[in-house]
Amino acid sequence: MATLQLNNLHAEVVEADEKILDGVDLTVESGEIHALMGPNGSGKSTTAKVIAGHPAYEVTEGEVLLELDDEEWGEELPEEKLTWNLLDLEPNERAALGVFLGFQYPAEIEGVTMVNFLRQALNAKLEEREELFEDEADAAEDEDDDAGYETSPMEGPADEGEVDVAEFQQILSEKMELLDIDEEFAQRYLNAGFSGGEKKQNEVLQAAILEPSIAVLDEIDSGLDIDRLQDVSDGINALRDEQGTGILQITHYQRILDYVEPDHVHVMLDGQIAKSGGPELAEKLEDEGYDWVRDEAYEAA
Amino acid sequence: MTAAQVHETISEETVRQISDELDEPDWLLETRLDALAALDDLEMPDVIRTPGRDWTNLHALDFEEFVDPLNAAEDKDQIGPDEVEVLPFAEAVAEREDLLREQFGSVIDPEENYLVALSTALFSTGTVVYVPENVDAEDVTIRTTQNSRSLFNYTLVVTEQSSSVTILERQDTGESVDGERYYSGVVEIAAGENSHVQYGSLQDLDEETYNYALKRGDAADYATVNWVDGNLGSRLTKSSVETNLDGEGSETKTVGAFFGHDDQHFDIAARVWHNTAHTTADLVTRGVLDDEARSVYEGVQDVGREAWDTNSYQRENTLMLSDESEADASPKLIINNHDTEASHSATVGQIDEEDMFYMTSRALGDETARNMLVEGFFVPVLEEIEVEELRDDLAARVRERLQ
């Protein structure tokens, strides 16, 4: 369980010096579903990328905090391990803490099979997590352990990781069945030659395997036919219902919200959250567009 | 022109001594002496030039320092199944003089350029592989471990009609020698009618060694000559893998892979000549450069006037892992017959930042992500390698280098 908190977040494109986020405030808790809507160029995707740590963006003001609830960790966490400033962390460390970004346009990675990638990702997450949570005295001890491990050839391949191949195969099969994904996907190269819909399905599969506490899904519904939209929606609902993941779903269309019912709907305009409300807000946006939100926002200002 | 420097240090006497130790017939001694005499007038092999720059400066090689043929030393394995003759060169001279006389220099002109002529004059070791008609043989392996300052090696493969053979030749260096070394390897393949040759090479010389390699095959009617050329070692490599598609319906596939680091320099070429009708060529090369390594690639597909119904494909990709590495690639397609389906492409690039972000956003650390991308980059090339042992070896060496 965790809470993701964006406080007065300002960000710009590093190379273009172009301001995109202009004070975003947003809180997403585990178990909640939030929809983030808004016209093109309003800053929705940038918000997602900044949360995940994309190097092309520079945060000029504000913070992105992840507050953990120690129940999940099975032991009481010390105070300093409860709140994390994500902006101080590398993308892989953010992922290890339970933040997941579902990409609008996932990269195609040639030569790396899905099954290999996902297993290594899961193991990397578990390993990185351990490192983030151990205190410094333990860390020093661990390094000694590691050194000993590597010099002993009898221990087997050191890169096997916590979840071995057989165990992972089992996890993967279950999740793939849940999402109605063909088994042969596992041996394909990561997103290489995937259709747009297959890529989106694959993003949800990855979330299902990494079991994040907060998943930011950037236009996961764009370009999906109705069957795949249902599969993807089932996957997202399962994340919330079975793993308690908090969902921040960025979308252009109200359609997916019929399948994945949001608890909260936010409208983004010009790099800020201009309006928040319940599911009825999405319907009004679908019917009336964004102009009225803009008008309201300017009146208020 | 500094090419004459060797001629001053290598005498006719030296050449006679090498030839005598191998108990060679007069014709072969004459061929060597002619090559020696020709050195003065021969040019270095061509190198890629871009404005203001010769990518590989062969004239700067200090042959006086390197070349010491009378002290050549090596470990050699030359192994093959019973139905194939795999002969050390001296044995080939003794037992297969007629074959040698017919084939030696038939594919590569002994005086083709300065470095080939030098090799012809001075080679002291080699292997002759003879595959009789209808024989189907796998697992011919040749391993050369260089233990001296210089080593000149020669390989001849002759396949008779409807035979097939898989050959894996490796080069590495053993006992350390102070300073720089020179390895030269010339490979000729005469592929008979309807025969099938797979020749793989894995070059893993130490990084003080300068390496010149020229491998060329002539394919008769319906013959196939497939190459795998893996380059990992050496300080500087100038390597060319070439096929003459002389026979109707003949084919070649050339798969190249290199991985340079530190200040290694690879000058890699793949070339094919479509000389007659219904021939097919596929040239695929991938290379990775780290640190200050450099590579230059040249690919040539030459479709001759008589080459009706030609299929010819070429692609090359170089991936640079550091800002200090440098690469140049020039794929060339020369078409003199319109009845040709052909493509050629080359790319030089760095690791894609979006790819890295995608992978690290899945909890993979920078180094793991990068290594997976590099291993993945080689996969399309590895998948083209039909010899499992070579494929596994190459993949393992790539992984080692990434550690």
XYZ file of C-alpha atoms in Angstrom:
704
model
C 0.000 0.000 0.000
C 1.265 3.386 -0.907
C 0.314 6.929 -1.765
C 1.739 8.842 -4.692
C 1.710 12.572 -4.189
C 2.524 15.242 -6.747
C 2.941 18.609 -5.067
C 3.161 21.792 -7.122
C 5.090 19.929 -9.790
C 6.774 22.082 -12.435
C 8.749 20.526 -15.272
C 10.247 21.450 -18.599
C 11.908 19.731 -21.538
C 15.638 19.727 -20.874
C 16.788 20.494 -24.401
C 14.021 22.816 -25.521
C 13.702 24.837 -22.322
C 9.982 24.483 -22.846
C 7.769 24.609 -19.783
C 5.174 21.846 -19.709
C 4.041 21.218 -16.160
C 2.995 24.315 -14.288
C 2.164 23.251 -10.762
C 0.491 19.849 -10.781
C -1.137 18.685 -7.560
C -2.423 15.126 -7.519
C -2.705 12.310 -5.012
C -3.250 8.669 -5.892
C -3.638 6.002 -3.256
C -3.319 2.272 -3.640
C -6.647 0.699 -4.438
C -8.008 3.796 -6.155
C -8.602 4.349 -9.826
C -7.981 7.849 -11.150
C -8.598 8.974 -14.695
C -6.504 11.841 -16.009
C -8.058 13.474 -19.046
C -7.367 16.569 -21.060
C -6.659 17.826 -24.555
C -3.448 17.049 -26.465
C -0.448 18.942 -25.185
C -1.934 19.643 -21.777
C 0.873 17.752 -20.006
C -0.687 14.361 -19.245
C 2.077 12.232 -20.775
C 4.742 14.488 -19.339
C 3.250 13.954 -15.888
C 3.551 10.213 -16.414
C 7.126 10.409 -17.646
C 8.246 12.725 -14.864
C 6.814 10.345 -12.276
C 8.834 7.510 -13.813
C 12.002 9.600 -14.196
C 12.372 10.210 -17.927
C 15.740 11.938 -18.515
C 14.327 14.339 -21.113
C 12.464 16.322 -18.450
C 13.785 18.542 -15.733
C 11.744 19.247 -12.645
C 12.141 22.920 -11.754
C 9.862 23.047 -8.732
C 7.712 20.851 -6.559
C 7.996 17.239 -5.496
C 6.892 13.710 -6.228
C 6.528 11.709 -3.046
C 5.801 8.060 -2.497
C 4.546 7.257 0.977
C 4.627 3.625 1.929
C 2.362 1.912 4.355
C 4.425 -0.581 6.325
C 1.819 -3.364 6.448
C 2.879 -4.620 3.070
C 6.500 -4.977 4.057
C 5.786 -7.490 6.771
C 7.851 -5.557 9.269
C 7.824 -2.122 10.661
C 9.752 0.269 8.486
C 11.851 2.952 10.111
C 10.623 6.495 9.630
C 13.162 7.374 6.925
C 12.081 4.440 4.746
C 8.421 5.423 4.745
C 8.508 8.511 2.562
C 10.545 8.627 -0.612
C 11.224 11.619 -2.769
C 11.077 9.982 -6.177
C 12.890 12.870 -7.844
C 16.058 11.796 -6.007
C 15.849 8.280 -7.386
C 16.804 6.595 -10.651
C 14.014 5.152 -12.836
C 14.880 1.602 -11.779
C 14.751 2.546 -8.092
C 11.332 4.120 -8.539
C 10.173 0.936 -10.228
C 11.569 -1.132 -7.377
C 9.569 0.920 -4.889
C 6.416 -0.027 -6.756
C 5.829 2.693 -9.343
C 4.971 1.387 -12.792
C 4.643 3.303 -16.035
C 2.592 1.777 -18.837
C 3.927 3.434 -21.978
C 1.836 5.053 -24.660
C 4.403 3.902 -27.222
C 6.356 0.981 -25.736
C 9.881 0.491 -27.093
C 10.564 -2.425 -29.437
C 13.531 -4.368 -28.125
C 15.019 -6.756 -30.643
C 16.686 -9.960 -29.530
C 15.406 -9.894 -25.937
C 12.632 -12.386 -25.326
C 9.628 -11.412 -23.234
C 10.221 -14.229 -20.796
C 13.860 -13.332 -20.250
C 13.135 -9.629 -19.936
C 10.285 -10.036 -17.487
C 12.106 -12.506 -15.289
C 15.158 -10.285 -15.103
C 12.941 -7.284 -14.403
C 11.170 -9.088 -11.567
C 14.455 -10.200 -10.050
C 15.945 -6.737 -10.472
C 12.950 -5.299 -8.668
C 13.292 -7.694 -5.737
C 17.018 -7.127 -5.494
C 16.839 -3.348 -5.789
C 14.099 -3.246 -3.186
C 16.247 -5.103 -0.734
C 19.052 -2.636 -1.284
C 16.778 0.346 -0.817
C 15.401 -0.945 2.464
C 18.407 -2.362 4.179
C 20.198 -0.018 6.504
C 23.799 0.824 5.972
C 25.321 -1.664 8.408
C 23.481 -4.485 6.658
C 24.604 -3.150 3.312
C 28.265 -3.491 4.196
C 27.680 -7.018 5.439
C 25.824 -7.912 2.265
C 28.648 -6.778 0.086
C 30.933 -9.192 1.885
C 28.398 -11.931 1.292
C 28.199 -11.094 -2.365
C 31.944 -11.260 -2.755
C 31.993 -14.701 -1.171
C 29.190 -15.868 -3.393
C 30.873 -14.921 -6.597
C 34.068 -16.742 -5.800
C 32.270 -20.017 -5.199
C 31.595 -21.756 -8.486
C 29.569 -24.450 -6.723
C 26.767 -22.016 -5.962
C 25.603 -22.113 -9.554
C 25.113 -19.202 -11.890
C 25.034 -16.011 -9.856
C 22.729 -14.259 -12.280
C 19.854 -16.695 -11.879
C 18.227 -14.353 -9.368
C 15.626 -14.923 -6.710
C 12.939 -16.189 -9.068
C 14.335 -19.032 -11.151
C 13.330 -19.919 -14.682
C 10.845 -22.655 -13.764
C 9.167 -20.630 -11.061
C 8.897 -17.619 -13.334
C 7.401 -19.676 -16.136
C 4.609 -20.596 -13.758
C 3.947 -16.968 -12.768
C 4.018 -15.848 -16.376
C 1.600 -18.536 -17.573
C -0.931 -17.602 -14.909
C -0.806 -13.910 -15.711
C -0.980 -14.530 -19.429
C -4.026 -16.683 -19.028
C -5.676 -14.010 -16.929
C -5.105 -11.474 -19.681
C -6.016 -13.903 -22.449
C -2.586 -13.610 -24.015
C -1.319 -16.379 -26.268
C 1.471 -18.520 -24.742
C 3.747 -18.024 -27.732
C 4.126 -14.368 -26.695
C 6.608 -15.423 -24.040
C 9.188 -16.434 -26.635
C 8.751 -13.388 -28.838
C 11.094 -10.454 -28.710
C 9.900 -7.642 -26.512
C 7.315 -5.666 -28.496
C 9.244 -6.315 -31.731
C 6.687 -6.572 -34.517
C 3.797 -6.419 -32.039
C 0.604 -4.743 -33.203
C -0.428 -1.599 -31.338
C -2.987 -3.594 -29.372
C -0.529 -6.363 -28.488
C 1.891 -3.793 -27.140
C -0.746 -2.322 -24.846
C -1.775 -5.754 -23.638
C 1.868 -6.439 -22.962
C 2.153 -3.317 -20.815
C -0.664 -4.585 -18.622
C 0.969 -8.001 -18.465
C 4.189 -6.417 -17.249
C 2.295 -4.529 -14.562
C 0.625 -7.777 -13.503
C 4.022 -9.405 -13.076
C 5.772 -6.545 -11.316
C 2.765 -5.964 -8.997
C 3.221 -2.230 -8.500
C 1.545 -0.253 -5.743
C 0.913 2.600 -8.178
C 0.527 2.108 -11.936
C 0.475 5.081 -14.280
C -1.045 3.937 -17.567
C -0.498 6.342 -20.438
C -3.240 5.956 -23.043
C -3.390 2.231 -22.529
C -6.764 2.249 -24.351
C -5.718 4.051 -27.544
C -5.915 1.929 -30.662
C -7.546 -1.083 -29.017
C -10.398 -2.984 -30.603
C -13.295 -3.806 -28.335
C -12.163 -7.365 -27.487
C -8.710 -6.249 -26.529
C -10.105 -3.275 -24.643
C -12.036 -5.736 -22.516
C -8.962 -7.903 -21.900
C -6.896 -4.873 -20.988
C -9.664 -3.555 -18.729
C -9.947 -6.928 -16.998
C -6.208 -6.765 -16.413
C -6.374 -3.298 -14.928
C -9.312 -4.184 -12.675
C -7.470 -7.295 -11.502
C -4.456 -5.176 -10.610
C -6.621 -3.041 -8.394
C -8.840 -5.769 -6.974
C -6.258 -8.481 -6.390
C -3.070 -6.549 -5.753
C -4.521 -3.305 -4.446
C -2.680 -1.295 -7.060
C -3.582 2.367 -7.353
C -4.216 3.306 -10.973
C -3.597 6.636 -12.654
C -5.098 6.182 -16.061
C -4.381 8.760 -18.712
C -6.934 8.677 -21.493
C -8.535 10.653 -24.283
C -11.662 8.581 -24.381
C -14.480 7.977 -22.005
C -14.950 4.495 -23.523
C -12.483 2.642 -21.281
C -14.085 4.191 -18.212
C -17.162 2.023 -18.846
C -14.933 -0.986 -18.201
C -12.551 0.453 -15.674
C -14.700 2.624 -13.444
C -12.734 5.502 -11.977
C -13.186 6.726 -8.445
C -11.825 10.117 -9.441
C -11.571 12.016 -12.693
C -9.143 14.886 -13.258
C -8.905 17.313 -16.110
C -5.550 18.679 -17.078
C -5.185 21.989 -18.887
C -2.005 23.899 -19.631
C 0.117 21.890 -17.229
C -2.200 22.023 -14.248
C -5.091 20.009 -12.856
C -7.942 22.332 -13.758
C -10.785 20.302 -12.331
C -11.396 17.110 -10.382
C -14.569 15.161 -9.772
C -16.243 11.776 -9.826
C -17.077 9.486 -12.787
C -19.836 11.861 -13.943
C -17.136 14.373 -14.902
C -15.825 12.025 -17.574
C -19.256 11.728 -19.125
C -19.700 15.463 -19.218
C -16.275 15.812 -20.891
C -17.236 13.243 -23.491
C -20.432 15.163 -24.267
C -19.245 18.720 -23.991
C -15.480 18.723 -24.564
C -12.976 20.724 -22.543
C -13.943 24.299 -23.326
C -16.277 24.706 -20.383
C -13.532 23.535 -18.012
C -11.223 26.112 -19.513
C -13.849 28.805 -19.133
C -14.448 27.864 -15.526
C -10.766 27.815 -14.778
C -10.218 31.277 -16.239
C -13.255 32.680 -14.445
C -11.917 31.404 -11.166
C -8.583 33.008 -11.936
C 55.564 4.376 -49.888
C 57.145 2.402 -47.103
C 56.236 -0.987 -48.461
C 59.826 -1.845 -49.346
C 60.948 -2.069 -45.747
C 60.197 -5.763 -45.402
C 61.982 -6.657 -48.542
C 65.168 -5.351 -47.017
C 64.884 -7.538 -43.922
C 63.465 -10.655 -45.559
C 65.828 -12.238 -47.985
C 65.388 -14.789 -50.730
C 67.360 -17.022 -48.436
C 64.642 -16.857 -45.793
C 61.978 -17.801 -48.290
C 64.058 -20.723 -49.567
C 64.560 -21.938 -46.032
C 60.823 -21.883 -45.224
C 60.033 -23.696 -48.461
C 62.788 -26.215 -47.882
C 61.585 -27.034 -44.374
C 58.170 -27.855 -45.792
C 59.884 -29.926 -48.477
C 58.091 -28.028 -51.179
C 58.358 -28.689 -54.917
C 60.052 -26.142 -57.152
C 56.844 -24.648 -58.528
C 55.730 -23.606 -55.050
C 59.144 -22.167 -54.204
C 59.011 -20.210 -57.459
C 55.558 -18.898 -56.561
C 56.909 -17.695 -53.212
C 60.000 -16.117 -54.746
C 57.899 -14.367 -57.373
C 55.672 -12.980 -54.626
C 58.718 -11.761 -52.737
C 60.109 -10.092 -55.805
C 56.763 -8.477 -56.519
C 56.585 -6.748 -53.122
C 58.383 -3.673 -54.375
C 55.691 -2.923 -56.900
C 52.567 -3.959 -54.987
C 50.115 -1.698 -53.219
C 48.520 -2.175 -49.841
C 44.910 -3.406 -49.973
C 42.394 -0.606 -50.428
C 41.058 1.143 -47.367
C 38.024 3.334 -46.917
C 38.724 7.000 -47.333
C 36.526 9.799 -46.148
C 37.505 13.420 -46.737
C 40.761 14.137 -44.991
C 41.081 10.651 -43.588
C 42.295 7.140 -44.346
C 40.411 5.040 -41.839
C 43.008 2.332 -41.666
C 46.600 3.349 -42.108
C 48.365 0.161 -43.171
C 51.468 2.060 -44.206
C 52.110 2.840 -40.576
C 52.599 -0.845 -39.774
C 56.143 -1.411 -38.686
C 56.936 -4.652 -40.490
C 60.598 -4.639 -39.581
C 59.514 -4.875 -36.002
C 56.900 -7.589 -36.554
C 58.095 -9.933 -39.173
C 60.251 -12.754 -37.985
C 59.184 -15.773 -40.056
C 62.008 -18.135 -39.175
C 61.026 -18.068 -35.517
C 57.366 -18.788 -36.163
C 55.815 -20.822 -33.370
C 52.306 -22.051 -32.754
C 50.028 -24.669 -31.265
C 47.758 -26.171 -33.817
C 44.814 -28.525 -33.837
C 43.634 -29.796 -37.192
C 40.832 -32.239 -36.681
C 38.141 -33.709 -38.855
C 36.110 -36.845 -39.451
C 37.716 -39.787 -41.285
C 35.979 -39.268 -44.600
C 37.580 -35.835 -45.031
C 41.260 -35.133 -45.484
C 42.413 -32.482 -43.039
C 46.116 -32.083 -43.730
C 48.796 -29.925 -42.149
C 50.442 -28.040 -44.984
C 53.620 -30.128 -45.042
C 51.571 -33.298 -45.305
C 49.518 -31.798 -48.089
C 52.763 -31.047 -49.938
C 53.842 -34.651 -49.546
C 50.538 -36.374 -50.245
C 48.485 -33.997 -52.344
C 50.892 -32.157 -54.570
C 48.646 -32.385 -57.643
C 45.703 -30.930 -55.796
C 47.839 -28.127 -54.397
C 49.323 -27.361 -57.774
C 45.870 -27.106 -59.264
C 44.267 -25.048 -56.502
C 46.950 -23.013 -54.735
C 46.451 -19.400 -55.734
C 43.472 -20.237 -57.923
C 41.039 -18.228 -55.825
C 43.311 -15.512 -54.469
C 46.117 -14.258 -56.690
C 49.309 -14.731 -54.634
C 50.370 -11.281 -55.753
C 47.004 -9.601 -55.347
C 48.351 -6.976 -52.994
C 51.323 -6.329 -50.765
C 50.004 -8.192 -47.729
C 48.882 -11.258 -49.695
C 52.246 -11.443 -51.449
C 54.023 -11.116 -48.109
C 51.916 -13.984 -46.787
C 52.587 -16.075 -49.888
C 56.329 -15.574 -49.552
C 56.499 -16.240 -45.842
C 53.746 -18.610 -44.718
C 55.132 -21.495 -42.727
C 51.972 -23.209 -41.581
C 48.555 -24.043 -42.885
C 45.827 -26.556 -43.496
C 44.411 -28.218 -46.564
C 40.891 -29.602 -46.304
C 39.823 -31.931 -49.092
C 36.245 -33.235 -49.224
C 35.675 -36.021 -51.761
C 32.592 -36.351 -53.927
C 29.294 -36.989 -52.114
C 30.885 -36.874 -48.677
C 28.887 -35.069 -46.039
C 31.140 -33.959 -43.184
C 30.718 -31.840 -40.124
C 33.038 -30.702 -37.397
C 36.287 -29.902 -39.104
C 38.068 -27.707 -36.606
C 41.303 -25.842 -36.979
C 42.751 -23.951 -34.089
C 45.847 -21.817 -34.352
C 47.467 -20.387 -31.265
C 50.211 -17.985 -32.172
C 53.267 -18.176 -29.905
C 55.681 -16.005 -31.835
C 56.070 -12.462 -32.985
C 54.684 -13.167 -36.427
C 52.716 -16.011 -37.954
C 51.670 -16.474 -41.557
C 48.930 -19.024 -42.011
C 47.373 -20.489 -45.138
C 44.134 -22.454 -45.496
C 42.832 -24.191 -48.590
C 39.450 -25.887 -48.794
C 38.491 -27.957 -51.824
C 35.102 -29.636 -52.055
C 34.216 -32.064 -54.807
C 30.812 -32.430 -56.412
C 27.792 -32.769 -54.120
C 29.850 -32.847 -50.953
C 29.328 -30.751 -47.888
C 31.540 -29.646 -45.038
C 31.433 -27.458 -41.963
C 34.723 -25.902 -40.886
C 35.429 -23.884 -37.807
C 38.763 -22.074 -37.708
C 39.931 -20.130 -34.686
C 42.874 -17.885 -34.086
C 44.218 -16.819 -30.750
C 47.523 -16.037 -29.101
C 49.364 -18.086 -26.504
C 52.620 -17.306 -24.738
C 52.996 -13.630 -24.374
C 55.557 -11.952 -26.529
C 56.821 -8.521 -25.530
C 55.519 -5.852 -27.825
C 53.437 -6.043 -30.910
C 52.714 -9.007 -33.142
C 51.492 -9.746 -36.623
C 49.116 -12.483 -37.762
C 48.301 -13.038 -41.380
C 45.729 -15.535 -42.621
C 44.811 -16.278 -46.212
C 41.894 -18.640 -46.864
C 40.968 -20.005 -50.278
C 37.833 -22.055 -50.839
C 37.167 -23.822 -54.121
C 33.621 -25.078 -53.824
C 32.875 -27.704 -56.462
C 29.603 -28.200 -58.264
C 26.580 -28.610 -56.029
C 28.768 -28.662 -52.907
C 28.026 -26.854 -49.678
C 30.692 -25.176 -47.551
C 30.174 -23.539 -44.211
C 33.285 -21.830 -42.994
C 33.267 -20.066 -39.667
C 36.084 -18.086 -38.153
C 36.512 -16.733 -34.672
C 39.410 -14.343 -34.289
C 40.394 -13.806 -30.679
C 44.017 -12.668 -30.886
C 45.505 -10.647 -28.054
C 45.187 -6.923 -28.267
C 48.798 -6.267 -29.204
C 48.399 -8.192 -32.446
C 47.924 -6.710 -35.907
C 45.827 -8.982 -38.045
C 45.402 -9.265 -41.785
C 42.814 -11.723 -43.072
C 41.628 -12.351 -46.586
C 39.110 -15.128 -47.149
C 37.653 -15.829 -50.544
C 35.543 -18.576 -52.045
C 34.730 -19.481 -55.623
C 31.351 -21.155 -55.957
C 30.746 -23.454 -58.948
C 27.286 -24.343 -60.321
C 24.728 -24.780 -57.543
C 27.452 -24.518 -54.899
C 26.920 -22.678 -51.636
C 29.671 -20.921 -49.695
C 28.529 -19.605 -46.330
C 30.780 -17.604 -44.047
C 30.734 -16.574 -40.454
C 33.388 -14.027 -39.516
C 33.660 -13.194 -35.844
C 36.219 -10.614 -34.772
C 36.845 -9.940 -31.105
C 40.572 -9.780 -30.612
C 43.562 -7.979 -32.117
C 44.726 -4.410 -31.897
C 43.980 -3.819 -35.548
C 42.176 -6.116 -37.933
C 41.893 -5.721 -41.663
C 39.572 -8.482 -42.762
C 37.756 -9.148 -45.981
C 35.396 -12.035 -46.672
C 34.615 -12.479 -50.344
C 32.711 -14.779 -52.660
C 32.786 -15.197 -56.395
C 29.452 -16.593 -57.498
C 30.848 -18.081 -60.694
C 28.405 -20.938 -61.159
C 24.747 -20.853 -62.120
C 22.461 -21.043 -59.126
C 25.324 -20.581 -56.667
C 24.734 -18.895 -53.327
C 26.500 -17.275 -50.438
C 25.600 -15.977 -47.035
C 28.137 -13.945 -45.112
C 27.489 -13.299 -41.454
C 29.823 -10.939 -39.651
C 30.062 -9.906 -36.022
C 32.590 -7.760 -34.203
C 32.870 -6.272 -30.749
C 35.616 -3.738 -30.162
C 36.713 -2.103 -26.942
C 39.671 -0.080 -25.628
C 41.510 1.216 -28.687
C 40.806 -1.712 -31.017
C 40.422 -0.995 -34.691
C 38.360 -3.152 -37.059
C 38.398 -2.684 -40.807
C 35.841 -5.213 -42.003
C 34.674 -5.950 -45.511
C 32.150 -8.320 -47.047
C 32.142 -8.624 -50.813
C 30.338 -10.675 -53.407
C 30.547 -10.815 -57.183
C 27.524 -12.120 -59.058
C 29.198 -13.401 -62.212
C 26.450 -15.486 -63.771
C 22.714 -16.170 -63.739
C 20.444 -17.209 -60.843
C 22.817 -16.392 -57.989
C 21.898 -15.302 -54.480
C 23.856 -13.418 -51.830
C 23.002 -12.296 -48.338
C 25.502 -10.209 -46.381
C 24.662 -9.518 -42.741
C 27.067 -7.808 -40.334
C 26.611 -6.363 -36.881
C 29.210 -4.757 -34.679
C 29.454 -3.081 -31.301
C 32.082 -0.560 -30.244
C 32.925 0.531 -26.735
C 35.560 2.856 -25.258
C 37.745 4.303 -28.002
C 37.304 1.477 -30.475
C 36.843 2.238 -34.158
C 35.365 0.325 -37.023
C 35.028 0.814 -40.709
C 32.846 -1.460 -42.767
C 32.684 -1.854 -46.501
C 30.161 -4.100 -48.193
C 30.194 -4.688 -51.925
C 27.583 -6.416 -54.059
C 28.752 -6.423 -57.652
C 26.165 -7.692 -60.126
C 27.834 -8.478 -63.439
C 26.399 -8.056 -66.919
C 25.638 -11.768 -67.284
C 24.054 -12.091 -63.867
C 20.413 -12.512 -64.830
C 17.928 -13.235 -62.087
C 20.144 -12.076 -59.245
C 19.066 -11.781 -55.636
C 21.423 -9.795 -53.458
C 20.910 -8.380 -49.996
C 23.177 -6.542 -47.635
C 22.687 -4.987 -44.232
C 25.115 -3.724 -41.645
C 24.529 -2.136 -38.258
C 27.068 -0.687 -35.875
C 26.158 0.168 -32.314
C 28.388 2.554 -30.395
C 28.388 2.361 -26.618
C 30.604 5.338 -25.921
C 30.989 8.867 -27.191
C 34.654 8.193 -27.907
C 34.066 5.299 -30.282
C 33.918 5.957 -34.009
C 32.418 4.098 -36.927
C 32.028 4.445 -40.647
C 30.048 2.190 -42.948
C 29.788 2.107 -46.678
C 27.488 -0.400 -48.358
C 28.024 -0.478 -52.115
C 25.739 -1.913 -54.726
C 26.902 -2.075 -58.322
C 24.299 -3.344 -60.774
C 25.086 -4.158 -64.388
C 22.095 -6.373 -65.012
C 18.573 -5.044 -64.602
C 17.099 -8.433 -63.741
C 18.165 -8.026 -60.126
C 16.411 -7.868 -56.816
C 18.734 -6.170 -54.384
C 18.866 -4.139 -51.224
C 21.638 -2.607 -49.195
C 21.655 -0.655 -45.993
C 23.938 0.335 -43.170
C 23.344 2.153 -39.926
C 25.615 3.552 -37.263
C 24.026 4.582 -34.011
C 24.105 4.695 -30.257
C 21.869 2.974 -27.759
C 18.422 4.493 -27.935
C 17.618 6.598 -24.876
C 13.946 5.622 -25.055
C 14.889 1.933 -25.084
C 17.026 2.481 -21.998
C 14.260 4.377 -20.237
C 11.762 1.667 -21.071
C 13.977 -1.025 -19.603
C 15.085 0.887 -16.517
C 11.458 1.798 -15.804
C 10.979 -1.937 -15.318
C 13.483 -1.929 -12.443
C 16.503 -3.035 -14.469
C 19.691 -1.186 -13.546
C 21.511 0.806 -16.228
C 24.218 -1.769 -16.750
C 21.876 -4.751 -16.940
C 19.616 -2.877 -19.331
C 22.517 -1.883 -21.546
C 23.935 -5.411 -21.565
C 20.573 -6.896 -22.497
C 20.279 -4.409 -25.345
C 23.770 -5.283 -26.613
C 23.183 -9.022 -26.389
C 19.852 -8.498 -28.113
C 21.549 -6.449 -30.814
C 23.703 -9.449 -31.769
C 20.781 -11.881 -31.815
C 19.753 -11.321 -35.465
C 23.320 -12.200 -36.453
C 23.567 -15.158 -34.080
C 20.323 -16.517 -35.477
C 21.926 -16.640 -38.914
C 24.752 -18.865 -37.662
C 23.907 -22.482 -38.321
C 26.926 -23.941 -36.519
C 25.776 -24.254 -32.941
C 29.240 -24.386 -31.413
C 30.256 -21.166 -33.110
C 27.005 -19.471 -32.201
C 27.394 -20.396 -28.542
C 31.059 -19.398 -28.464
C 30.369 -16.032 -29.976
C 27.456 -15.354 -27.635
C 29.604 -16.349 -24.667
C 32.479 -14.082 -25.730
C 30.055 -11.174 -26.172
C 28.705 -11.782 -22.678
C 32.242 -11.979 -21.265
C 33.192 -8.706 -22.848
C 30.163 -7.058 -21.287
C 31.227 -8.032 -17.765
